[in-house]
Coordinates of C-alpha atoms and ligand atoms in Angstrom, one line a residue:
M1 CA -8.6 -6.0 29.3
I2 CA -6.7 -7.5 26.4
N3 CA -4.9 -4.9 24.2
P4 CA -3.5 -5.3 20.7
L5 CA 0.0 -6.6 20.5
R6 CA 2.9 -4.1 20.6
G7 CA 3.4 -2.5 17.2
M8 CA -0.1 -3.4 16.1
K9 CA -3.2 -1.2 16.1
D10 CA -6.9 -1.2 15.3
L11 CA -8.2 1.2 12.6
T12 CA -11.5 2.7 13.5
F13 CA -13.6 5.8 12.7
D14 CA -11.4 8.5 11.2
E15 CA -8.5 6.2 10.5
S16 CA -10.6 3.4 8.9
A17 CA -12.4 6.1 6.8
R18 CA -8.9 7.3 5.7
F19 CA -7.8 3.7 5.0
V20 CA -10.9 3.1 2.8
H21 CA -10.4 6.4 1.0
I22 CA -6.7 5.5 0.3
V23 CA -7.4 2.0 -0.9
T24 CA -10.4 3.0 -3.1
T25 CA -8.5 5.9 -4.7
A26 CA -5.5 3.7 -5.4
I27 CA -7.7 0.9 -6.8
G28 CA -9.5 3.3 -9.1
I29 CA -6.2 4.5 -10.6
A30 CA -4.6 1.0 -10.8
K31 CA -7.6 -0.2 -12.7
R32 CA -7.2 2.6 -15.2
Y33 CA -3.6 1.3 -15.8
G34 CA -4.9 -2.2 -16.5
Y35 CA -4.3 -3.8 -13.1
S36 CA -6.7 -6.5 -11.7
Y37 CA -7.1 -7.7 -8.1
I38 CA -5.1 -10.6 -6.7
E39 CA -5.5 -12.0 -3.2
T40 CA -2.8 -14.3 -1.8
P41 CA -2.5 -16.0 1.6
I42 CA -1.0 -14.1 4.5
L43 CA 0.8 -17.3 5.6
E44 CA 3.4 -18.8 3.3
E45 CA 6.3 -21.3 3.5
T46 CA 9.3 -19.5 5.1
A47 CA 11.4 -20.7 2.1
L48 CA 9.5 -18.3 -0.2
F49 CA 10.8 -15.2 1.6
K50 CA 14.3 -16.6 2.2
R51 CA 14.7 -17.2 -1.5
S52 CA 13.1 -13.9 -2.7
V53 CA 13.6 -11.1 -0.1
G54 CA 17.0 -12.7 0.7
E55 CA 18.6 -14.4 3.7
S56 CA 21.0 -11.5 4.2
S57 CA 18.2 -8.9 4.4
D58 CA 17.1 -7.5 7.8
I59 CA 13.5 -8.5 6.9
V60 CA 14.4 -12.2 6.7
G61 CA 17.3 -12.3 9.1
K62 CA 15.7 -10.5 12.0
E63 CA 12.1 -9.5 11.4
M64 CA 10.0 -12.5 10.3
Y65 CA 7.0 -13.8 12.2
Q66 CA 8.1 -17.4 11.6
F67 CA 6.9 -20.5 13.4
E68 CA 6.2 -24.2 12.9
D69 CA 2.6 -25.0 12.3
K70 CA 0.7 -28.1 13.7
G71 CA 1.9 -30.1 10.6
S72 CA 5.5 -29.2 11.4
N73 CA 5.8 -26.9 8.4
D74 CA 8.1 -23.9 8.6
V75 CA 5.8 -21.0 7.9
C76 CA 5.9 -17.3 8.0
M77 CA 3.4 -14.3 8.1
R78 CA 4.2 -12.4 4.9
P79 CA 6.5 -9.4 5.6
E80 CA 5.7 -8.0 2.1
G81 CA 3.5 -8.8 -0.8
T82 CA 5.7 -9.3 -3.9
A83 CA 7.0 -12.8 -3.0
G84 CA 3.4 -14.2 -2.6
V85 CA 2.2 -12.6 -5.8
V86 CA 5.2 -14.0 -7.7
R87 CA 4.5 -17.4 -6.2
A88 CA 0.9 -17.2 -7.2
F89 CA 1.9 -16.1 -10.7
I90 CA 4.0 -19.3 -11.0
S91 CA 1.6 -21.6 -9.2
S92 CA -1.2 -20.7 -11.6
K93 CA 1.2 -21.2 -14.6
L94 CA 0.8 -17.7 -15.8
D95 CA 4.5 -17.6 -16.5
R96 CA 3.9 -20.1 -19.4
Q97 CA 1.6 -17.7 -21.2
E98 CA 3.0 -15.2 -23.6
M99 CA 0.8 -12.5 -22.0
K100 CA 1.3 -9.5 -19.8
H101 CA -0.3 -9.7 -16.4
K102 CA -0.8 -6.9 -14.0
F103 CA -2.1 -7.3 -10.4
Y104 CA -2.9 -5.0 -7.5
Y105 CA -3.3 -6.1 -3.9
Y106 CA -3.7 -4.5 -0.5
G107 CA -3.6 -6.0 3.0
P108 CA -1.6 -6.5 6.2
M109 CA 2.1 -7.3 6.3
F110 CA 4.1 -8.3 9.3
R111 CA 7.6 -7.3 10.4
Y112 CA 9.0 -7.8 13.9
E113 CA 10.7 -4.4 13.9
R114 CA 11.3 -2.0 16.9
P115 CA 8.0 0.0 16.8
Q116 CA 8.2 3.7 16.5
K117 CA 6.2 6.5 14.8
G118 CA 5.5 5.2 11.3
R119 CA 7.0 1.8 12.0
L120 CA 4.5 -0.9 13.0
R121 CA 4.8 -4.7 13.3
A122 CA 1.5 -5.2 11.5
F123 CA 1.0 -2.6 8.8
H124 CA -0.8 -2.4 5.5
Q125 CA 0.4 -2.0 1.9
F126 CA -1.3 -1.2 -1.4
G127 CA 0.9 -2.7 -4.1
C128 CA 1.0 -3.5 -7.8
E129 CA 3.1 -6.0 -9.7
S130 CA 3.4 -6.0 -13.5
F131 CA 4.7 -9.2 -15.2
G132 CA 6.0 -9.7 -18.8
E133 CA 7.0 -6.2 -19.7
G134 CA 10.7 -5.7 -19.9
S135 CA 10.6 -2.2 -21.3
V136 CA 11.8 0.7 -19.1
Y137 CA 8.6 2.5 -20.3
E138 CA 6.7 0.2 -17.8
D139 CA 9.0 1.5 -15.0
F140 CA 8.0 5.0 -16.0
S141 CA 4.3 4.1 -16.2
I142 CA 4.5 2.7 -12.7
I143 CA 6.2 5.7 -11.3
S144 CA 3.7 8.0 -13.0
M145 CA 0.8 5.8 -11.6
I146 CA 2.2 6.3 -8.0
S147 CA 2.5 10.0 -8.6
Q148 CA -1.1 10.1 -9.7
I149 CA -2.2 8.2 -6.6
F150 CA -0.4 10.6 -4.3
E151 CA -1.7 13.6 -6.2
A152 CA -5.3 12.3 -6.0
L153 CA -4.8 11.9 -2.2
G154 CA -3.3 15.4 -1.9
I155 CA 0.1 14.1 -0.7
G156 CA 3.4 15.9 -1.6
F157 CA 6.5 13.7 -2.1
E158 CA 10.1 13.5 -3.2
L159 CA 11.0 10.8 -5.6
Q160 CA 14.4 9.1 -5.4
I161 CA 15.7 6.8 -8.1
N162 CA 18.7 4.6 -8.7
S163 CA 19.7 1.8 -11.0
L164 CA 20.9 -1.5 -9.5
G165 CA 22.2 -2.7 -12.8
C166 CA 22.0 -6.3 -14.1
T167 CA 23.9 -9.6 -14.1
T168 CA 26.4 -8.0 -16.6
C169 CA 27.3 -4.8 -14.6
M170 CA 26.4 -5.6 -11.0
P171 CA 29.0 -8.5 -10.3
P172 CA 32.1 -6.5 -11.4
Y173 CA 30.8 -3.4 -9.5
K174 CA 30.3 -5.5 -6.4
Q175 CA 33.9 -6.8 -6.6
N176 CA 35.1 -3.3 -7.0
L177 CA 33.0 -2.1 -4.0
V178 CA 34.2 -5.0 -1.8
G179 CA 37.8 -3.9 -2.6
F180 CA 37.0 -0.3 -1.6
L181 CA 35.1 -1.4 1.6
T182 CA 37.9 -3.8 2.7
N183 CA 40.4 -0.9 2.7
I184 CA 38.2 1.1 5.1
K185 CA 36.9 -1.9 7.0
E186 CA 38.4 -0.9 10.4
Q187 CA 36.5 2.4 10.4
L188 CA 33.2 1.0 9.3
C189 CA 30.5 -0.1 11.9
E190 CA 29.8 -3.7 12.9
D191 CA 26.8 -4.0 10.6
C192 CA 28.7 -2.8 7.6
N193 CA 31.5 -5.2 8.3
R194 CA 29.1 -8.1 8.4
R195 CA 27.5 -6.9 5.1
I196 CA 30.9 -6.6 3.3
N197 CA 30.7 -10.4 2.8
T198 CA 27.0 -11.1 2.9
N199 CA 25.6 -8.2 0.8
P200 CA 28.1 -5.4 0.1
I201 CA 25.7 -3.0 -1.6
R202 CA 23.6 -2.8 1.6
V203 CA 26.6 -1.0 3.2
L204 CA 25.8 1.9 0.9
D205 CA 22.5 2.7 2.8
C206 CA 24.0 2.4 6.3
K207 CA 22.3 4.9 8.6
N208 CA 25.5 5.6 10.6
E209 CA 26.8 9.1 9.8
S210 CA 30.5 8.3 10.1
C211 CA 30.0 5.4 7.7
Q212 CA 28.2 7.7 5.3
T213 CA 31.1 10.2 5.4
L214 CA 33.6 7.4 4.5
L215 CA 31.3 6.2 1.7
K216 CA 31.2 9.5 0.0
T217 CA 34.2 8.5 -2.2
S218 CA 33.0 4.9 -2.8
P219 CA 32.6 3.7 -6.4
K220 CA 29.0 4.3 -7.7
L221 CA 27.2 1.8 -9.7
I222 CA 25.5 4.5 -11.7
D223 CA 28.9 5.4 -13.2
N224 CA 29.6 1.7 -14.0
L225 CA 26.4 0.5 -15.7
C226 CA 26.6 -1.6 -18.8
S227 CA 25.3 0.1 -22.0
E228 CA 21.8 -1.5 -21.8
C229 CA 21.2 -0.4 -18.1
D230 CA 22.8 3.0 -18.8
N231 CA 20.5 3.5 -21.8
D232 CA 17.4 2.4 -19.8
F233 CA 18.3 4.7 -17.0
T234 CA 18.7 7.7 -19.3
K235 CA 15.4 6.9 -21.0
L236 CA 13.7 6.8 -17.6
T237 CA 15.2 10.2 -16.4
T238 CA 14.4 11.8 -19.8
L239 CA 10.8 10.7 -19.6
L240 CA 10.5 11.9 -16.0
D241 CA 11.9 15.3 -17.0
K242 CA 9.6 15.5 -20.0
E243 CA 6.5 14.6 -18.0
G244 CA 7.4 17.0 -15.2
I245 CA 7.8 14.4 -12.4
P246 CA 10.6 15.8 -10.2
Y247 CA 13.2 13.3 -8.9
T248 CA 16.6 13.0 -7.4
I249 CA 19.2 10.3 -8.2
N250 CA 20.2 8.7 -4.9
T251 CA 23.2 6.5 -5.7
N252 CA 22.9 5.0 -2.2
L253 CA 19.4 3.8 -2.7
V254 CA 19.7 0.0 -2.7
R255 CA 16.4 -1.1 -1.1
G256 CA 16.1 -3.5 1.8
L257 CA 15.0 -6.5 -0.3
D258 CA 17.4 -8.5 -2.5
Y259 CA 15.3 -9.1 -5.6
Y260 CA 15.8 -5.8 -7.4
N261 CA 17.7 -5.1 -10.6
K262 CA 17.8 -2.0 -12.9
A263 CA 15.4 0.7 -11.7
A264 CA 14.8 1.1 -8.0
F265 CA 12.9 3.9 -6.5
E266 CA 11.4 5.3 -3.3
F267 CA 8.8 8.0 -2.6
V268 CA 9.7 10.0 0.5
S269 CA 7.7 12.5 2.5
N270 CA 9.3 15.3 4.5
D271 CA 6.2 15.7 6.7
I272 CA 6.2 12.4 8.7
G273 CA 9.5 12.2 10.7
S274 CA 12.3 9.7 10.4
Q275 CA 10.3 6.8 8.8
S276 CA 9.9 8.9 5.7
A277 CA 9.5 6.3 2.9
I278 CA 5.9 6.3 1.8
A279 CA 6.3 3.9 -1.2
G280 CA 9.1 1.8 -2.6
G281 CA 9.6 -0.5 -5.6
G282 CA 11.5 -1.3 -8.7
R283 CA 12.3 -3.9 -11.3
Y284 CA 12.9 -7.5 -10.4
D285 CA 13.5 -9.4 -13.7
R286 CA 15.1 -12.5 -12.2
L287 CA 12.7 -13.3 -9.3
V288 CA 10.2 -15.4 -11.3
E289 CA 13.0 -17.6 -12.6
F290 CA 14.6 -17.7 -9.1
L291 CA 11.3 -19.1 -7.7
D292 CA 11.3 -21.8 -10.5
G293 CA 9.1 -20.0 -13.0
K294 CA 9.9 -19.3 -16.6
P295 CA 12.1 -16.2 -16.9
T296 CA 9.7 -13.2 -16.9
P297 CA 10.6 -9.5 -16.5
A298 CA 8.6 -7.8 -13.7
V299 CA 8.3 -4.5 -12.0
G300 CA 6.2 -3.3 -9.0
F301 CA 5.8 -1.1 -5.9
A302 CA 4.1 -0.9 -2.6
I303 CA 2.7 2.1 -0.7
G304 CA 2.7 2.0 3.1
I305 CA -0.9 2.9 4.0
E306 CA -0.3 3.8 7.7
R307 CA 2.6 6.1 6.7
I308 CA 0.3 8.3 4.5
M309 CA -2.7 8.1 6.8
E310 CA -2.1 11.5 8.4
L311 CA -1.1 13.1 5.1
V312 CA -4.1 12.3 3.0
K313 CA -6.5 15.1 2.4
M314 CA -10.0 13.7 2.9
P315 CA -12.8 14.8 0.6
Q316 CA -15.4 17.1 2.4
S317 CA -18.0 14.8 3.9
T318 CA -21.4 15.4 2.4
R319 CA -24.8 14.5 3.8
E320 CA -25.8 11.0 2.6
G321 CA -28.8 8.8 2.7
I322 CA -32.0 8.7 4.8
Y323 CA -32.6 8.7 8.6
L324 CA -35.8 6.8 9.2
G325 CA -37.7 7.0 12.5
A326 CA -41.1 6.4 14.1
M327 CA -43.0 8.7 16.5
S328 CA -45.4 6.1 17.8
E329 CA -44.9 2.5 18.9
E330 CA -47.4 1.2 16.2
A331 CA -45.4 2.9 13.5
V332 CA -42.1 1.2 14.3
E333 CA -42.7 -2.0 12.5
T334 CA -44.0 -0.3 9.4
L335 CA -40.5 1.2 8.9
F336 CA -38.8 -2.1 7.9
S337 CA -40.4 -2.4 4.4
L338 CA -39.6 1.3 3.7
A339 CA -36.0 0.7 4.8
T340 CA -35.6 -2.4 2.7
T341 CA -36.9 -0.6 -0.4
K342 CA -34.7 2.4 0.1
R343 CA -31.6 0.4 0.9
K344 CA -31.6 -0.8 -2.7
E345 CA -30.5 2.7 -3.7
T346 CA -29.0 4.5 -0.7
K347 CA -27.8 4.4 2.9
V348 CA -30.6 4.1 5.5
T349 CA -30.1 4.7 9.2
L350 CA -33.1 3.0 10.8
E351 CA -34.0 4.0 14.4
Y352 CA -35.8 1.2 16.3
A353 CA -37.0 3.3 19.2
S354 CA -40.1 5.4 18.9
K355 CA -39.2 9.0 19.9
G356 CA -40.3 12.6 19.7
F357 CA -39.7 14.9 16.7
K358 CA -36.7 16.8 18.2
S359 CA -34.9 13.7 19.3
H360 CA -35.2 12.2 15.8
M361 CA -33.9 15.4 14.2
K362 CA -30.9 15.2 16.4
G363 CA -30.4 11.6 15.4
A364 CA -30.6 12.5 11.7
E365 CA -27.9 15.2 12.2
K366 CA -25.7 12.7 14.0
A367 CA -26.1 10.1 11.2
G368 CA -25.0 12.7 8.6
A369 CA -28.2 12.0 6.7
R370 CA -29.4 14.0 3.7
Y371 CA -33.1 13.3 4.5
C372 CA -35.0 12.8 7.7
A373 CA -38.1 10.6 7.2
L374 CA -40.6 10.1 10.0
V375 CA -43.8 8.2 10.5
G376 CA -46.2 9.2 13.3
E377 CA -49.8 8.6 14.1
D378 CA -51.0 11.0 11.3
E379 CA -48.8 9.5 8.7
L380 CA -49.9 6.0 9.7
K381 CA -53.5 7.0 9.2
N382 CA -52.8 8.8 5.9
G383 CA -50.5 6.2 4.4
T384 CA -47.7 8.8 4.1
V385 CA -44.1 9.5 5.3
W386 CA -43.0 13.0 6.5
V387 CA -39.7 13.9 4.7
K388 CA -37.4 16.8 5.3
D389 CA -34.4 17.5 3.0
L390 CA -31.8 18.6 5.5
E391 CA -29.8 20.5 2.9
S392 CA -32.6 22.5 1.2
K393 CA -34.8 22.4 4.4
E394 CA -37.8 21.5 2.2
E395 CA -40.5 19.4 3.9
S396 CA -43.2 17.3 2.3
A397 CA -45.6 14.5 3.0
V398 CA -45.0 11.6 0.6
L399 CA -47.3 8.6 -0.1
R400 CA -45.7 5.4 1.2
E401 CA -45.8 3.9 -2.3
H402 CA -43.9 6.8 -3.7
F403 CA -41.3 7.0 -0.9
Ligands
HAM501 P1 9.3 -1.9 1.1 O1 10.0 -0.7 0.8 O2 9.9 -2.9 2.1 O3 8.9 -2.6 -0.2 O4 7.8 -1.5 1.7 C1 7.0 -0.6 1.0 C2 6.4 0.5 1.9 O5 5.8 -0.2 3.1 C3 7.5 1.4 2.6 O6 7.9 2.4 1.7 C4 6.7 1.9 3.8 O7 5.9 3.0 3.4 C5 5.9 0.7 4.2 N1 6.4 0.0 5.3 C6 7.5 -0.9 5.3 N2 7.7 -1.3 6.6 C7 6.8 -0.7 7.4 C8 6.5 -0.8 8.8 N3 7.2 -1.6 9.6 N4 5.5 0.0 9.3 C9 4.8 0.8 8.5 N5 5.0 0.8 7.1 C10 6.0 0.1 6.6 C11 8.2 -3.8 -0.3 O8 7.6 -4.3 0.6 C12 8.2 -4.3 -1.8 N6 7.4 -5.6 -1.8 C13 7.7 -3.3 -2.7 C14 7.6 -3.8 -4.1 C15 6.6 -4.3 -4.8 N7 8.7 -3.9 -5.0 C16 8.3 -4.5 -6.1 N8 7.0 -4.7 -6.0

């Protein structure tokens, strides 16, 4: 027997029903915010992720499904969706239009991580990317859209926000931070020491408790933002307060991908164990330019679908459609035209085997059908169909042409 690979799983029955419910709910809300669907390839040039997510990130450094294809191209299974959407935005020259573009997507992402509860190697994201809007109001709209999606799915969350500044305030802050970190270098873990030179702000979200104790007195970017970033951050928190979206400011929230600036955020759930981030995102105003497009401000997010799978409150299932069966051999083939007609408007479960009444009633229950429709010898003779509404329990004989 061949099983799925480690860290990968099939979604069937209850889980696939949950998956569909999550995606359709999110799509419905994203459309109301003006997003349209984009589909990009799962396989991309490795260079795309190196240049966007960043060579010093764990995702690119350790977790990529990277290989050489038969044409000797260095390719990679996408570890996230933003880079591909940005590439597509530039490939189709949308960066040259003076228009705003908003895209949503969902699909599998691949990261060669150590699997554990909530952490898979093949997982699914639902994400949105908004291009061309530099206003912090768009950051707020995105955060409120995610809150609305979680609310519609019945999921409680804690929102954490931070600002990662811009090219004016981040470089002097980084220098300041490197100075602080160099002084406590000996006491910091190996990973932090490596990051002091490659990506010092990543030291701030080290999971090691003793590092975190030492970092308590580190300089905070939030206290060193330039006036534009500071104003934007204040506008964002004021709006969140006004609109009643609770949040906490987490000055150590730096995100695991290098492309962010200004607002960065994470939605966290306290009900799913250590892998608690259920969505993450932020602004990435320099990425389009970085991938050779025309400078375009952008902001987006992605929700981890498997992470919220157990949390989502499913709508009560209601009876749906028609169960159609025959009670004599001759009647079986007369069912197809009835099924084709009815399938134009509703779900039809068509039973091929001729069976007795009780057995069909059981089948209709199992199918979750609203109606049980049967054709036996009498119905065949009279040109009728026997129909029972399984909710109201009403029974009737309906002429075939009126069925
Ligand atoms: P991310 O924070 O790396 O951001 O991933 C988003 C979400 O995907 C996480 O919050 C988590 O729920 C889920 N996730 C990540 N890794 C795994 C895993 N190994 N197993 C299960 N779920 C996982 C991004 O990917 C950015 N592209 C988000 C973004 C869009 N930023 C701007 N636009």
